[in-house]
Amino acid sequence: MCVSEFYDGKKVLLTGSTGFLGKVLLERLLWEELAQPPLHLLIRGDPESRLRELASSQAFARLRQRHAPDLQGFMGWLISQVRCFTCDLEAEDLGMGPQDRKAAFGEVDIVMHCAARVSWDERLDVAIRANTLGTRSLFQACASDMDSRPHPVFVHISSTFVHGMAPAPHAETPLPPCSVRERLQGA
């Protein structure tokens, strides 16, 4: 199966879409028209202002050329392709009410999680709350209210501290198949 076949007709939820790695991933998903619109974006803070910042980013230059060279026209196109939800990975229940959580996660087939605190000098408790416990909260949101359909594929992407100080490349090994719910109950 090729990448485009895997994504065909799938609903994608993306965290970290305004960050360094997330905006590149979002641009690529939109450029290749890989997922079924609208892509669900979990955004910290004010989604409208963050989306406007994103739309003016150099990372979206070729999308602006393709769809609308002026920012207002491009924003109109971008808004037709994404649905934004206010989210805080450090807050209880992701800072989302039950209706927003259901709307954000309800029909999703793939969750791509690349939101994180990446400051090199972050206090450990703050980093753990955001990067570890926040990821766990995201897992829990994926597992809730989904008894009648398959759990989404969960992809965790990190741009820092992944390789550490190892002197040579390491091959990735696929994890055995399991559901999000089984992972949470076994944790």
Short mmCIF file of N, CA and C in Angstrom, two decimals:
data_model
loop_
_atom_site.label_atom_id
_atom_site.label_comp_id
_atom_site.label_asym_id
_atom_site.label_seq_id
_atom_site.Cartn_x
_atom_site.Cartn_y
_atom_site.Cartn_z
N MET A 1 0.85 -1.17 0.00
CA MET A 1 0.00 0.00 0.00
C MET A 1 0.90 1.24 0.00
N CYS A 2 0.61 2.19 -0.87
CA CYS A 2 1.40 3.43 -0.92
C CYS A 2 0.79 4.45 0.05
N VAL A 3 1.51 5.52 0.29
CA VAL A 3 1.09 6.54 1.26
C VAL A 3 -0.27 7.13 0.89
N SER A 4 -0.46 7.49 -0.37
CA SER A 4 -1.74 8.11 -0.76
C SER A 4 -2.91 7.15 -0.57
N GLU A 5 -2.70 5.85 -0.78
CA GLU A 5 -3.77 4.88 -0.55
C GLU A 5 -4.10 4.78 0.94
N PHE A 6 -3.08 4.84 1.79
CA PHE A 6 -3.30 4.76 3.23
C PHE A 6 -4.17 5.92 3.72
N TYR A 7 -3.89 7.13 3.23
CA TYR A 7 -4.61 8.32 3.68
C TYR A 7 -5.94 8.53 2.97
N ASP A 8 -6.18 7.85 1.87
CA ASP A 8 -7.38 8.08 1.06
C ASP A 8 -8.65 7.93 1.90
N GLY A 9 -9.44 9.00 1.95
CA GLY A 9 -10.71 8.97 2.66
C GLY A 9 -10.60 9.02 4.17
N LYS A 10 -9.39 9.18 4.70
CA LYS A 10 -9.19 9.18 6.16
C LYS A 10 -9.29 10.60 6.72
N LYS A 11 -9.84 10.69 7.92
CA LYS A 11 -9.90 11.93 8.67
C LYS A 11 -8.68 12.00 9.58
N VAL A 12 -7.98 13.12 9.55
CA VAL A 12 -6.74 13.28 10.31
C VAL A 12 -6.89 14.39 11.34
N LEU A 13 -6.39 14.13 12.54
CA LEU A 13 -6.28 15.13 13.59
C LEU A 13 -4.79 15.38 13.81
N LEU A 14 -4.40 16.65 13.86
CA LEU A 14 -2.99 17.01 14.01
C LEU A 14 -2.82 17.94 15.19
N THR A 15 -1.87 17.64 16.06
CA THR A 15 -1.47 18.55 17.13
C THR A 15 -0.14 19.17 16.72
N GLY A 16 0.15 20.34 17.25
CA GLY A 16 1.44 20.98 16.96
C GLY A 16 1.52 21.62 15.59
N SER A 17 0.38 21.87 14.96
CA SER A 17 0.39 22.36 13.58
C SER A 17 0.96 23.77 13.43
N THR A 18 1.12 24.50 14.53
CA THR A 18 1.71 25.83 14.44
C THR A 18 3.18 25.82 14.81
N GLY A 19 3.71 24.66 15.15
CA GLY A 19 5.11 24.54 15.54
C GLY A 19 6.03 24.25 14.37
N PHE A 20 7.29 24.14 14.67
CA PHE A 20 8.34 23.95 13.68
C PHE A 20 8.08 22.76 12.76
N LEU A 21 7.85 21.61 13.33
CA LEU A 21 7.64 20.39 12.56
C LEU A 21 6.19 20.26 12.08
N GLY A 22 5.24 20.63 12.93
CA GLY A 22 3.82 20.48 12.62
C GLY A 22 3.38 21.27 11.41
N LYS A 23 3.90 22.50 11.25
CA LYS A 23 3.47 23.31 10.11
C LYS A 23 3.96 22.69 8.80
N VAL A 24 5.13 22.06 8.82
CA VAL A 24 5.64 21.39 7.61
C VAL A 24 4.77 20.17 7.30
N LEU A 25 4.41 19.42 8.32
CA LEU A 25 3.54 18.26 8.14
C LEU A 25 2.16 18.68 7.62
N LEU A 26 1.59 19.73 8.20
CA LEU A 26 0.30 20.23 7.74
C LEU A 26 0.37 20.68 6.28
N GLU A 27 1.41 21.42 5.94
CA GLU A 27 1.56 21.88 4.56
C GLU A 27 1.61 20.70 3.60
N ARG A 28 2.35 19.69 3.98
CA ARG A 28 2.50 18.52 3.10
C ARG A 28 1.18 17.76 2.94
N LEU A 29 0.43 17.60 4.03
CA LEU A 29 -0.88 16.94 3.95
C LEU A 29 -1.81 17.71 3.02
N LEU A 30 -1.78 19.05 3.12
CA LEU A 30 -2.63 19.88 2.28
C LEU A 30 -2.15 19.88 0.83
N TRP A 31 -0.85 19.96 0.63
CA TRP A 31 -0.28 20.00 -0.73
C TRP A 31 -0.58 18.72 -1.49
N GLU A 32 -0.39 17.60 -0.84
CA GLU A 32 -0.60 16.30 -1.48
C GLU A 32 -2.06 15.87 -1.47
N GLU A 33 -2.91 16.65 -0.78
CA GLU A 33 -4.33 16.32 -0.64
C GLU A 33 -4.51 14.89 -0.15
N LEU A 34 -3.75 14.57 0.90
CA LEU A 34 -3.70 13.19 1.39
C LEU A 34 -4.91 12.79 2.22
N ALA A 35 -5.39 13.68 3.05
CA ALA A 35 -6.47 13.32 3.97
C ALA A 35 -7.77 13.97 3.53
N GLN A 36 -8.86 13.42 4.03
CA GLN A 36 -10.18 13.97 3.72
C GLN A 36 -10.38 15.26 4.52
N PRO A 37 -10.66 16.38 3.83
CA PRO A 37 -10.90 17.62 4.57
C PRO A 37 -12.22 17.54 5.33
N PRO A 38 -12.34 18.29 6.40
CA PRO A 38 -11.32 19.15 6.97
C PRO A 38 -10.38 18.38 7.90
N LEU A 39 -9.11 18.75 7.89
CA LEU A 39 -8.16 18.22 8.86
C LEU A 39 -8.49 18.88 10.19
N HIS A 40 -8.49 18.10 11.25
CA HIS A 40 -8.77 18.65 12.58
C HIS A 40 -7.45 19.08 13.21
N LEU A 41 -7.39 20.33 13.63
CA LEU A 41 -6.18 20.87 14.26
C LEU A 41 -6.48 21.22 15.70
N LEU A 42 -5.69 20.68 16.63
CA LEU A 42 -5.77 21.08 18.03
C LEU A 42 -4.73 22.16 18.23
N ILE A 43 -5.18 23.36 18.62
CA ILE A 43 -4.30 24.52 18.70
C ILE A 43 -4.38 25.14 20.08
N ARG A 44 -3.22 25.42 20.67
CA ARG A 44 -3.16 26.11 21.96
C ARG A 44 -3.38 27.60 21.72
N GLY A 45 -4.15 28.23 22.59
CA GLY A 45 -4.39 29.66 22.46
C GLY A 45 -5.56 29.96 21.54
N ASP A 46 -5.50 31.10 20.90
CA ASP A 46 -6.58 31.56 20.02
C ASP A 46 -6.38 30.97 18.62
N PRO A 47 -7.22 30.02 18.21
CA PRO A 47 -7.03 29.36 16.92
C PRO A 47 -7.03 30.32 15.73
N GLU A 48 -7.88 31.33 15.77
CA GLU A 48 -7.96 32.24 14.62
C GLU A 48 -6.66 33.00 14.40
N SER A 49 -6.09 33.55 15.47
CA SER A 49 -4.83 34.29 15.31
C SER A 49 -3.68 33.35 14.99
N ARG A 50 -3.67 32.17 15.59
CA ARG A 50 -2.60 31.20 15.29
C ARG A 50 -2.69 30.72 13.84
N LEU A 51 -3.92 30.54 13.33
CA LEU A 51 -4.11 30.12 11.95
C LEU A 51 -3.68 31.23 10.98
N ARG A 52 -3.95 32.48 11.35
CA ARG A 52 -3.52 33.61 10.52
C ARG A 52 -1.98 33.66 10.46
N GLU A 53 -1.31 33.46 11.60
CA GLU A 53 0.16 33.40 11.62
C GLU A 53 0.66 32.27 10.72
N LEU A 54 0.00 31.14 10.82
CA LEU A 54 0.38 29.97 10.03
C LEU A 54 0.23 30.25 8.54
N ALA A 55 -0.89 30.88 8.17
CA ALA A 55 -1.16 31.15 6.75
C ALA A 55 -0.12 32.06 6.13
N SER A 56 0.45 32.96 6.93
CA SER A 56 1.45 33.88 6.39
C SER A 56 2.86 33.30 6.45
N SER A 57 3.02 32.11 6.98
CA SER A 57 4.33 31.47 7.10
C SER A 57 4.92 31.14 5.73
N GLN A 58 6.22 31.24 5.63
CA GLN A 58 6.92 30.89 4.39
C GLN A 58 6.69 29.42 4.04
N ALA A 59 6.43 28.59 5.04
CA ALA A 59 6.19 27.16 4.79
C ALA A 59 4.98 26.93 3.89
N PHE A 60 4.07 27.92 3.80
CA PHE A 60 2.85 27.78 3.01
C PHE A 60 2.91 28.54 1.68
N ALA A 61 4.10 28.96 1.28
CA ALA A 61 4.25 29.78 0.06
C ALA A 61 3.70 29.07 -1.18
N ARG A 62 4.03 27.82 -1.37
CA ARG A 62 3.55 27.15 -2.59
C ARG A 62 2.04 26.89 -2.54
N LEU A 63 1.49 26.69 -1.35
CA LEU A 63 0.03 26.56 -1.24
C LEU A 63 -0.65 27.89 -1.57
N ARG A 64 -0.05 29.01 -1.11
CA ARG A 64 -0.62 30.32 -1.45
C ARG A 64 -0.57 30.54 -2.95
N GLN A 65 0.53 30.15 -3.58
CA GLN A 65 0.64 30.30 -5.04
C GLN A 65 -0.43 29.48 -5.75
N ARG A 66 -0.68 28.29 -5.27
CA ARG A 66 -1.64 27.39 -5.92
C ARG A 66 -3.09 27.85 -5.72
N HIS A 67 -3.41 28.32 -4.50
CA HIS A 67 -4.82 28.54 -4.16
C HIS A 67 -5.26 29.99 -4.11
N ALA A 68 -4.43 30.88 -3.63
CA ALA A 68 -4.80 32.31 -3.55
C ALA A 68 -3.58 33.10 -3.09
N PRO A 69 -3.01 33.93 -3.95
CA PRO A 69 -1.80 34.64 -3.57
C PRO A 69 -2.00 35.68 -2.47
N ASP A 70 -3.22 36.25 -2.34
CA ASP A 70 -3.43 37.23 -1.28
C ASP A 70 -3.81 36.51 0.01
N LEU A 71 -3.40 37.08 1.13
CA LEU A 71 -3.58 36.42 2.43
C LEU A 71 -5.05 36.18 2.76
N GLN A 72 -5.91 37.13 2.47
CA GLN A 72 -7.33 36.97 2.79
C GLN A 72 -7.95 35.81 1.99
N GLY A 73 -7.63 35.73 0.70
CA GLY A 73 -8.12 34.63 -0.13
C GLY A 73 -7.58 33.29 0.32
N PHE A 74 -6.29 33.29 0.69
CA PHE A 74 -5.68 32.05 1.17
C PHE A 74 -6.29 31.61 2.49
N MET A 75 -6.55 32.57 3.37
CA MET A 75 -7.20 32.23 4.65
C MET A 75 -8.56 31.58 4.40
N GLY A 76 -9.32 32.10 3.44
CA GLY A 76 -10.60 31.51 3.09
C GLY A 76 -10.45 30.07 2.64
N TRP A 77 -9.45 29.82 1.79
CA TRP A 77 -9.21 28.45 1.33
C TRP A 77 -8.77 27.57 2.50
N LEU A 78 -7.83 28.08 3.32
CA LEU A 78 -7.30 27.29 4.44
C LEU A 78 -8.42 26.93 5.42
N ILE A 79 -9.29 27.87 5.71
CA ILE A 79 -10.40 27.61 6.63
C ILE A 79 -11.34 26.53 6.07
N SER A 80 -11.42 26.42 4.75
CA SER A 80 -12.25 25.37 4.16
C SER A 80 -11.59 24.00 4.25
N GLN A 81 -10.30 23.96 4.55
CA GLN A 81 -9.55 22.71 4.59
C GLN A 81 -9.29 22.18 5.99
N VAL A 82 -9.45 23.05 6.99
CA VAL A 82 -9.14 22.65 8.37
C VAL A 82 -10.29 23.04 9.30
N ARG A 83 -10.35 22.36 10.42
CA ARG A 83 -11.27 22.73 11.50
C ARG A 83 -10.44 22.80 12.76
N CYS A 84 -10.41 23.98 13.38
CA CYS A 84 -9.56 24.21 14.54
C CYS A 84 -10.33 24.05 15.85
N PHE A 85 -9.64 23.49 16.82
CA PHE A 85 -10.18 23.31 18.16
C PHE A 85 -9.17 23.85 19.15
N THR A 86 -9.64 24.65 20.11
CA THR A 86 -8.76 25.12 21.17
C THR A 86 -8.43 23.95 22.08
N CYS A 87 -7.15 23.78 22.37
CA CYS A 87 -6.71 22.64 23.16
C CYS A 87 -5.50 23.05 23.99
N ASP A 88 -5.40 22.48 25.18
CA ASP A 88 -4.23 22.68 26.03
C ASP A 88 -3.83 21.32 26.57
N LEU A 89 -2.75 20.78 26.07
CA LEU A 89 -2.32 19.44 26.48
C LEU A 89 -2.01 19.36 27.97
N GLU A 90 -1.76 20.50 28.61
CA GLU A 90 -1.43 20.50 30.03
C GLU A 90 -2.65 20.61 30.92
N ALA A 91 -3.82 20.89 30.34
CA ALA A 91 -5.04 21.08 31.13
C ALA A 91 -5.82 19.78 31.26
N GLU A 92 -6.64 19.71 32.29
CA GLU A 92 -7.51 18.56 32.47
C GLU A 92 -8.45 18.44 31.27
N ASP A 93 -8.63 17.21 30.79
CA ASP A 93 -9.47 16.94 29.61
C ASP A 93 -9.05 17.76 28.39
N LEU A 94 -7.76 18.08 28.33
CA LEU A 94 -7.18 18.85 27.23
C LEU A 94 -7.76 20.27 27.15
N GLY A 95 -8.43 20.71 28.22
CA GLY A 95 -9.04 22.03 28.23
C GLY A 95 -10.23 22.11 27.30
N MET A 96 -10.82 20.96 26.97
CA MET A 96 -11.94 20.91 26.03
C MET A 96 -13.19 20.38 26.74
N GLY A 97 -14.33 20.94 26.38
CA GLY A 97 -15.59 20.42 26.88
C GLY A 97 -15.96 19.14 26.15
N PRO A 98 -16.93 18.39 26.66
CA PRO A 98 -17.31 17.12 26.05
C PRO A 98 -17.74 17.24 24.58
N GLN A 99 -18.46 18.30 24.24
CA GLN A 99 -18.92 18.45 22.85
C GLN A 99 -17.75 18.72 21.91
N ASP A 100 -16.83 19.58 22.33
CA ASP A 100 -15.66 19.86 21.49
C ASP A 100 -14.78 18.62 21.34
N ARG A 101 -14.61 17.87 22.43
CA ARG A 101 -13.80 16.65 22.35
C ARG A 101 -14.43 15.66 21.38
N LYS A 102 -15.75 15.49 21.47
CA LYS A 102 -16.44 14.57 20.56
C LYS A 102 -16.32 15.04 19.11
N ALA A 103 -16.47 16.35 18.89
CA ALA A 103 -16.35 16.90 17.54
C ALA A 103 -14.93 16.74 17.00
N ALA A 104 -13.94 16.93 17.87
CA ALA A 104 -12.54 16.85 17.43
C ALA A 104 -12.10 15.41 17.16
N PHE A 105 -12.49 14.47 18.04
CA PHE A 105 -11.98 13.11 17.95
C PHE A 105 -12.97 12.11 17.35
N GLY A 106 -14.25 12.46 17.28
CA GLY A 106 -15.31 11.52 16.96
C GLY A 106 -15.17 10.75 15.67
N GLU A 107 -14.78 11.38 14.59
CA GLU A 107 -14.73 10.72 13.29
C GLU A 107 -13.30 10.51 12.80
N VAL A 108 -12.32 10.70 13.66
CA VAL A 108 -10.92 10.70 13.26
C VAL A 108 -10.39 9.28 13.07
N ASP A 109 -9.64 9.10 11.98
CA ASP A 109 -9.01 7.80 11.69
C ASP A 109 -7.53 7.78 12.06
N ILE A 110 -6.88 8.96 12.02
CA ILE A 110 -5.44 9.06 12.29
C ILE A 110 -5.19 10.27 13.16
N VAL A 111 -4.46 10.08 14.26
CA VAL A 111 -4.03 11.18 15.11
C VAL A 111 -2.53 11.31 14.95
N MET A 112 -2.08 12.48 14.53
CA MET A 112 -0.65 12.77 14.40
C MET A 112 -0.31 13.80 15.47
N HIS A 113 0.48 13.37 16.43
CA HIS A 113 0.78 14.20 17.60
C HIS A 113 2.22 14.68 17.53
N CYS A 114 2.40 15.97 17.26
CA CYS A 114 3.76 16.52 17.27
C CYS A 114 3.84 17.80 18.09
N ALA A 115 2.85 18.05 18.93
CA ALA A 115 2.90 19.19 19.85
C ALA A 115 3.79 18.83 21.03
N ALA A 116 4.59 19.78 21.46
CA ALA A 116 5.47 19.53 22.61
C ALA A 116 6.11 20.83 23.07
N ARG A 117 6.56 20.81 24.28
CA ARG A 117 7.44 21.88 24.76
C ARG A 117 8.85 21.43 24.41
N VAL A 118 9.55 22.26 23.67
CA VAL A 118 10.88 21.85 23.19
C VAL A 118 11.99 22.76 23.69
N SER A 119 11.70 23.56 24.70
CA SER A 119 12.74 24.42 25.26
C SER A 119 13.82 23.55 25.90
N TRP A 120 15.06 23.88 25.62
CA TRP A 120 16.18 23.09 26.15
C TRP A 120 16.36 23.26 27.64
N ASP A 121 15.83 24.35 28.20
CA ASP A 121 16.02 24.59 29.63
C ASP A 121 14.70 24.61 30.41
N GLU A 122 13.71 23.91 29.91
CA GLU A 122 12.40 23.83 30.57
C GLU A 122 12.54 23.07 31.89
N ARG A 123 11.82 23.51 32.92
CA ARG A 123 11.79 22.75 34.17
C ARG A 123 11.24 21.35 33.87
N LEU A 124 11.76 20.36 34.54
CA LEU A 124 11.38 18.97 34.28
C LEU A 124 9.89 18.73 34.52
N ASP A 125 9.34 19.26 35.60
CA ASP A 125 7.92 19.03 35.89
C ASP A 125 7.03 19.63 34.81
N VAL A 126 7.41 20.77 34.27
CA VAL A 126 6.63 21.41 33.20
C VAL A 126 6.72 20.58 31.92
N ALA A 127 7.93 20.13 31.59
CA ALA A 127 8.11 19.31 30.38
C ALA A 127 7.35 17.99 30.48
N ILE A 128 7.38 17.36 31.65
CA ILE A 128 6.65 16.09 31.83
C ILE A 128 5.15 16.31 31.72
N ARG A 129 4.66 17.39 32.33
CA ARG A 129 3.22 17.67 32.26
C ARG A 129 2.77 17.86 30.81
N ALA A 130 3.55 18.57 30.03
CA ALA A 130 3.16 18.83 28.64
C ALA A 130 3.45 17.64 27.74
N ASN A 131 4.65 17.13 27.78
CA ASN A 131 5.09 16.15 26.78
C ASN A 131 4.71 14.71 27.10
N THR A 132 4.67 14.35 28.36
CA THR A 132 4.33 12.97 28.73
C THR A 132 2.87 12.85 29.13
N LEU A 133 2.46 13.63 30.11
CA LEU A 133 1.08 13.54 30.57
C LEU A 133 0.11 14.09 29.52
N GLY A 134 0.55 15.09 28.76
CA GLY A 134 -0.27 15.61 27.67
C GLY A 134 -0.52 14.56 26.60
N THR A 135 0.51 13.79 26.30
CA THR A 135 0.36 12.70 25.32
C THR A 135 -0.60 11.64 25.85
N ARG A 136 -0.48 11.34 27.13
CA ARG A 136 -1.40 10.38 27.74
C ARG A 136 -2.85 10.88 27.67
N SER A 137 -3.06 12.16 27.94
CA SER A 137 -4.41 12.74 27.84
C SER A 137 -4.94 12.64 26.41
N LEU A 138 -4.06 12.82 25.47
CA LEU A 138 -4.46 12.69 24.07
C LEU A 138 -4.87 11.24 23.77
N PHE A 139 -4.11 10.27 24.27
CA PHE A 139 -4.47 8.86 24.14
C PHE A 139 -5.86 8.62 24.73
N GLN A 140 -6.09 9.15 25.91
CA GLN A 140 -7.38 8.95 26.58
C GLN A 140 -8.52 9.54 25.77
N ALA A 141 -8.30 10.72 25.18
CA ALA A 141 -9.33 11.33 24.35
C ALA A 141 -9.61 10.47 23.12
N CYS A 142 -8.58 9.86 22.57
CA CYS A 142 -8.76 8.96 21.41
C CYS A 142 -9.57 7.72 21.79
N ALA A 143 -9.38 7.24 22.99
CA ALA A 143 -10.02 5.99 23.41
C ALA A 143 -11.46 6.18 23.90
N SER A 144 -11.82 7.40 24.27
CA SER A 144 -13.16 7.61 24.83
C SER A 144 -14.22 7.67 23.74
N ASP A 145 -15.40 7.17 24.07
CA ASP A 145 -16.57 7.22 23.18
C ASP A 145 -16.32 6.60 21.82
N MET A 146 -15.55 5.54 21.75
CA MET A 146 -15.25 4.95 20.45
C MET A 146 -15.53 3.45 20.43
N ASP A 147 -16.44 3.00 21.28
CA ASP A 147 -16.72 1.57 21.37
C ASP A 147 -17.25 0.98 20.07
N SER A 148 -17.95 1.79 19.28
CA SER A 148 -18.62 1.25 18.10
C SER A 148 -17.76 1.29 16.83
N ARG A 149 -16.57 1.85 16.89
CA ARG A 149 -15.73 1.91 15.68
C ARG A 149 -14.27 1.70 16.05
N PRO A 150 -13.44 1.42 15.07
CA PRO A 150 -12.02 1.18 15.37
C PRO A 150 -11.34 2.42 15.95
N HIS A 151 -10.36 2.19 16.79
CA HIS A 151 -9.59 3.29 17.35
C HIS A 151 -8.71 3.88 16.25
N PRO A 152 -8.41 5.16 16.35
CA PRO A 152 -7.57 5.78 15.33
C PRO A 152 -6.12 5.30 15.44
N VAL A 153 -5.42 5.38 14.33
CA VAL A 153 -3.97 5.16 14.33
C VAL A 153 -3.38 6.36 15.07
N PHE A 154 -2.48 6.11 16.00
CA PHE A 154 -1.86 7.19 16.78
C PHE A 154 -0.39 7.26 16.40
N VAL A 155 0.02 8.41 15.86
CA VAL A 155 1.40 8.61 15.44
C VAL A 155 1.99 9.71 16.32
N HIS A 156 3.01 9.36 17.09
CA HIS A 156 3.69 10.35 17.94
C HIS A 156 4.99 10.74 17.27
N ILE A 157 5.15 12.04 17.04
CA ILE A 157 6.33 12.55 16.33
C ILE A 157 7.07 13.49 17.26
N SER A 158 8.37 13.28 17.41
CA SER A 158 9.19 14.16 18.22
C SER A 158 10.33 14.68 17.38
N SER A 159 10.64 15.95 17.55
CA SER A 159 11.74 16.54 16.79
C SER A 159 13.00 16.72 17.62
N THR A 160 12.93 16.43 18.91
CA THR A 160 14.11 16.58 19.76
C THR A 160 14.29 15.37 20.65
N PHE A 161 15.50 15.16 21.03
CA PHE A 161 15.87 14.10 21.98
C PHE A 161 15.51 12.70 21.52
N VAL A 162 15.33 12.49 20.24
CA VAL A 162 14.93 11.17 19.80
C VAL A 162 16.12 10.25 19.65
N HIS A 163 17.22 10.78 19.24
CA HIS A 163 18.37 9.93 18.96
C HIS A 163 19.41 9.99 20.07
N GLY A 164 19.39 11.00 20.85
CA GLY A 164 20.33 11.11 21.95
C GLY A 164 21.77 11.18 21.48
N MET A 165 22.64 10.51 22.18
CA MET A 165 24.07 10.59 21.90
C MET A 165 24.60 9.32 21.23
N ALA A 166 23.73 8.51 20.66
CA ALA A 166 24.17 7.27 20.03
C ALA A 166 25.10 7.58 18.87
N PRO A 167 26.17 6.79 18.71
CA PRO A 167 27.17 7.08 17.68
C PRO A 167 26.77 6.67 16.26
N ALA A 168 25.70 5.92 16.11
CA ALA A 168 25.35 5.42 14.78
C ALA A 168 23.84 5.39 14.62
N PRO A 169 23.36 5.34 13.36
CA PRO A 169 21.91 5.24 13.13
C PRO A 169 21.33 3.96 13.74
N HIS A 170 20.07 4.02 14.10
CA HIS A 170 19.35 2.88 14.65
C HIS A 170 18.12 2.62 13.81
N ALA A 171 17.89 1.38 13.46
CA ALA A 171 16.70 1.02 12.69
C ALA A 171 15.49 1.04 13.61
N GLU A 172 14.36 1.52 13.09
CA GLU A 172 13.13 1.50 13.86
C GLU A 172 12.50 0.13 13.77
N THR A 173 11.91 -0.31 14.86
CA THR A 173 11.24 -1.61 14.90
C THR A 173 9.76 -1.37 15.12
N PRO A 174 8.91 -1.91 14.24
CA PRO A 174 7.46 -1.72 14.43
C PRO A 174 6.99 -2.31 15.75
N LEU A 175 6.09 -1.60 16.40
CA LEU A 175 5.49 -2.11 17.63
C LEU A 175 4.42 -3.14 17.27
N PRO A 176 4.17 -4.09 18.15
CA PRO A 176 3.08 -5.04 17.86
C PRO A 176 1.74 -4.30 17.85
N PRO A 177 0.79 -4.77 17.04
CA PRO A 177 -0.51 -4.10 16.97
C PRO A 177 -1.22 -4.14 18.32
N CYS A 178 -1.86 -3.03 18.66
CA CYS A 178 -2.66 -2.97 19.88
C CYS A 178 -3.58 -1.77 19.76
N SER A 179 -4.59 -1.74 20.57
CA SER A 179 -5.49 -0.61 20.55
C SER A 179 -5.03 0.43 21.56
N VAL A 180 -5.48 1.65 21.37
CA VAL A 180 -5.17 2.72 22.31
C VAL A 180 -5.70 2.36 23.70
N ARG A 181 -6.92 1.82 23.75
CA ARG A 181 -7.52 1.46 25.03
C ARG A 181 -6.68 0.41 25.76
N GLU A 182 -6.19 -0.61 25.04
CA GLU A 182 -5.34 -1.63 25.68
C GLU A 182 -4.07 -1.01 26.23
N ARG A 183 -3.48 -0.07 25.50
CA ARG A 183 -2.28 0.61 25.97
C ARG A 183 -2.55 1.37 27.26
N LEU A 184 -3.66 2.09 27.30
CA LEU A 184 -3.98 2.87 28.49
C LEU A 184 -4.26 1.99 29.69
N GLN A 185 -4.96 0.90 29.50
CA GLN A 185 -5.29 0.02 30.61
C GLN A 185 -4.06 -0.72 31.12
N GLY A 186 -3.10 -0.97 30.24
CA GLY A 186 -1.88 -1.67 30.63
C GLY A 186 -0.83 -0.76 31.20
N ALA A 187 -1.04 0.57 31.07
CA ALA A 187 -0.02 1.52 31.51
C ALA A 187 -0.02 1.71 33.01
#
